[in-house]
Amino acid sequence: MTSRNLVGIAGICATLWLAGCGDDTTGMTDPHLEIQAATVETAALAAEVRQLAAGSGINSLQRPAPVRRELSLLGQALAFDKVLSGNRDISCMTCHLPKLGTTDARSVAVGQGATGLGTGRVHPQGKFVHRNAPPLFNLHAMPLLTWDGRVFRDGKGVVRTPGAPLLASQRAVLEFGTLSALGMFPVLSRSEMRGDAGNELAAIPDSLHQRTWKFLMRRLGLIPEYRTMFESAYPGQSFDNMNFAHAGNAMGGWIAAVFAFSNSPWDRFLAGNDDALTEVQLRGAKAFLGTAKCAQCHSGPSFSDGKFHNVAVAQVGPGFGNGSDGRDDFGRMRQTGNPAHRYAFRTPPLRNVELTAPYGHDGAIVDLRSWVDHYSQSATKLRAYDPTQLEPLLQGTLLPTAEDILLTRDSRLRTLVLQPQTVDEITEFLKSLTDPAARDLRTVVPVRVPSGLPIDDLP
Ligand code: HEC
Ligand code: HEC
């Protein structure tokens, strides 16, 4: 007998729909019948959850298209190689550490110029980058990237990157759409990778992004191993005719290939296995998909509607240049200019979310249960936000903007109140979205990279 059946029995006895249970005065019950009834109840709950999930389009996740081995190997090398950063001191994977669920366990990331990794990473001037580093899981299924969606496909399916437009010749290289384009951007950012001084990339004016990409290709071309790797990844093409989109595309392909995870308990449940979720997780799923309204935004196989909403998250960290002193982050309004989109951020996908704390665009909430609980009376929660949950250097960065944020809060949250037990159950349900294979990503780290620079990896 599983513990789920035991829990179920109590519920059934309470509803008295089975003879010989709660109203039994003789004390003679039939344990066999009770177990059967519990199973029936669980099966009914499971059926209901499946139906609700289908209604929200939360079906099983498609695997990514196969990625050719040579391209993936090139992408892996580039993603771990600090040669892509101005001062050769940081790689993509410094912020998206495999051992930390492809993030860095920080509220907001710590970029170039710093030393150490994860919670031990320190910048000499205490600098942070603008936002929380999101995980790299299942991004083949997320057409719209970054917290404010500035890497996206337009109505005609063309990849758009408004901050730094691509040439048609670069777009032609992108086999994995927005994911191929994304990797071209961290190298442009001074705080993330390029640096403010001390190297030929930092000396380039911000407006000349094509020149930065050209100089990076020049750097890579000085390493014979990279020339060979690029030419094997793109058969029939000469390195000298390639551009940085070829590098971005390789990293995008590698990310799509190695970080796709769709064998969670939830997936096994969707495939028909009622025992894959615990009774508590099933109740959490029912709330998530129904009364708690979560699935009204966290819909589809990735648990994201690919839209933008303001869910009343406090603003902490250095911000993104908005507001009177530049310390605010207007979110989606940065892209659309529409004041109604102020403080709206992309609904993040939720698979493996258990592994990727802190949460939200600025990591303002540091653990999963607190994030779920935040949705209950979120106005009160925002007004009473406690910055002492943050690391010391960020505690003083909380902006006093709660009332502004509440002006554009999503109307679905206005009356939402969740009982503590429901918060517990939803949190348990979210843990059923973890693919056990995502807990150990050691094998994605290469032993060396072509530049010979050291690889950032946690012990
Ligand atoms: C300094 C830390 C840092 C480095 C280095 C870094 N990233 Fe990120 N990454 C971030 C942050 C922060 C964001 C969110 C950006 C935003 O929303 O404005 C992000 C976003 C992303 C996303 C989008 C994820 C999503 O769900 O939308 C991908 C993919 C990604 N990074 C891949 C890379 C690659 C590839 C590189 C190297 C070329 C890289 N990152 C380097 C911190 C970093
Ligand atoms: C109105 C749309 C909406 C609803 C309803 C909603 N969410 Fe969210 N969710 C979002 C957005 C948008 C964010 C990111 C907010 C930010 O960064 O400022 C988010 C973030 C999250 C995160 C953090 C993920 C990460 O990677 O940082 C979790 C976990 C989460 N939501 C779970 C839930 C649960 C559980 C519910 C139901 C109780 C729910 N959401 C209801 C839109 C929504």
Coordinates of C-alpha atoms and ligand atoms in Angstrom, one line a residue, residues 84 90-92 95-96 109-111 129-136 139 144-148 150 179 182-183 186-187 191-193 251 255 320 346, ligand 1:
L84 CA 34.6 35.1 -26.3
I90 CA 34.3 34.8 -18.3
S91 CA 32.4 32.3 -20.5
C92 CA 28.7 31.8 -21.2
C95 CA 26.6 32.3 -15.5
H96 CA 24.8 29.2 -16.7
A109 CA 24.2 37.6 -12.3
V110 CA 27.8 38.7 -11.6
G111 CA 29.6 39.3 -14.9
V129 CA 24.4 42.6 -14.2
H130 CA 20.9 43.8 -14.9
R131 CA 18.9 40.6 -14.4
N132 CA 18.6 37.0 -13.1
A133 CA 20.4 34.5 -15.4
P134 CA 17.6 32.2 -16.6
P135 CA 18.1 28.4 -17.1
L136 CA 18.9 26.9 -20.5
L139 CA 14.7 26.5 -25.0
L144 CA 10.7 34.2 -27.4
L145 CA 13.9 34.7 -25.4
T146 CA 15.0 37.0 -22.5
W147 CA 12.8 38.3 -19.7
D148 CA 11.5 41.1 -21.9
R150 CA 13.9 41.2 -27.1
L179 CA 18.1 30.3 -29.8
L182 CA 20.7 34.7 -28.5
G183 CA 24.3 33.7 -28.1
P186 CA 26.0 38.4 -24.2
V187 CA 29.4 39.1 -26.0
S191 CA 28.8 44.0 -18.0
E192 CA 28.3 40.4 -19.0
M193 CA 31.3 39.7 -21.2
M251 CA 25.9 27.5 -29.3
I255 CA 22.0 24.2 -26.0
F320 CA 18.2 48.1 -16.5
R346 CA 7.9 37.0 -19.9
Ligands
HEC1 C1 27.2 37.5 -16.8 C2 26.4 36.3 -16.8 C3 26.0 35.8 -18.2 C4 26.8 35.4 -19.2 C5 28.3 35.4 -19.3 C6 26.0 34.8 -20.2 N1 24.7 34.9 -19.8 FE1 23.1 34.1 -20.8 N2 21.9 35.2 -19.6 C7 22.2 36.0 -18.5 C8 21.1 36.8 -18.1 C9 21.2 37.8 -17.0 C10 20.1 36.6 -19.0 C11 18.7 37.3 -19.1 C12 18.9 38.5 -20.0 C13 17.7 39.4 -20.0 O1 16.5 39.0 -19.8 O2 17.8 40.6 -20.2 C14 20.6 35.5 -19.9 C15 19.8 35.0 -20.9 C16 20.2 33.9 -21.7 C17 19.4 33.1 -22.6 C18 17.9 33.3 -22.8 C19 17.1 32.3 -21.9 C20 15.7 32.5 -21.9 O3 15.0 31.8 -21.2 O4 15.2 33.5 -22.5 C21 20.2 32.2 -23.2 C22 19.8 31.2 -24.2 C23 21.5 32.5 -22.8 N3 21.5 33.5 -21.8 C24 22.7 31.9 -23.3 C25 23.9 32.4 -23.1 C26 25.1 32.2 -24.0 C27 25.1 31.3 -25.2 C28 26.1 32.9 -23.5 C29 27.5 33.1 -24.1 C30 27.6 33.7 -25.4 C31 25.6 33.6 -22.3 N4 24.3 33.3 -22.1 C32 26.4 34.3 -21.4 C33 23.5 35.9 -17.9 C34 24.6 35.5 -18.6

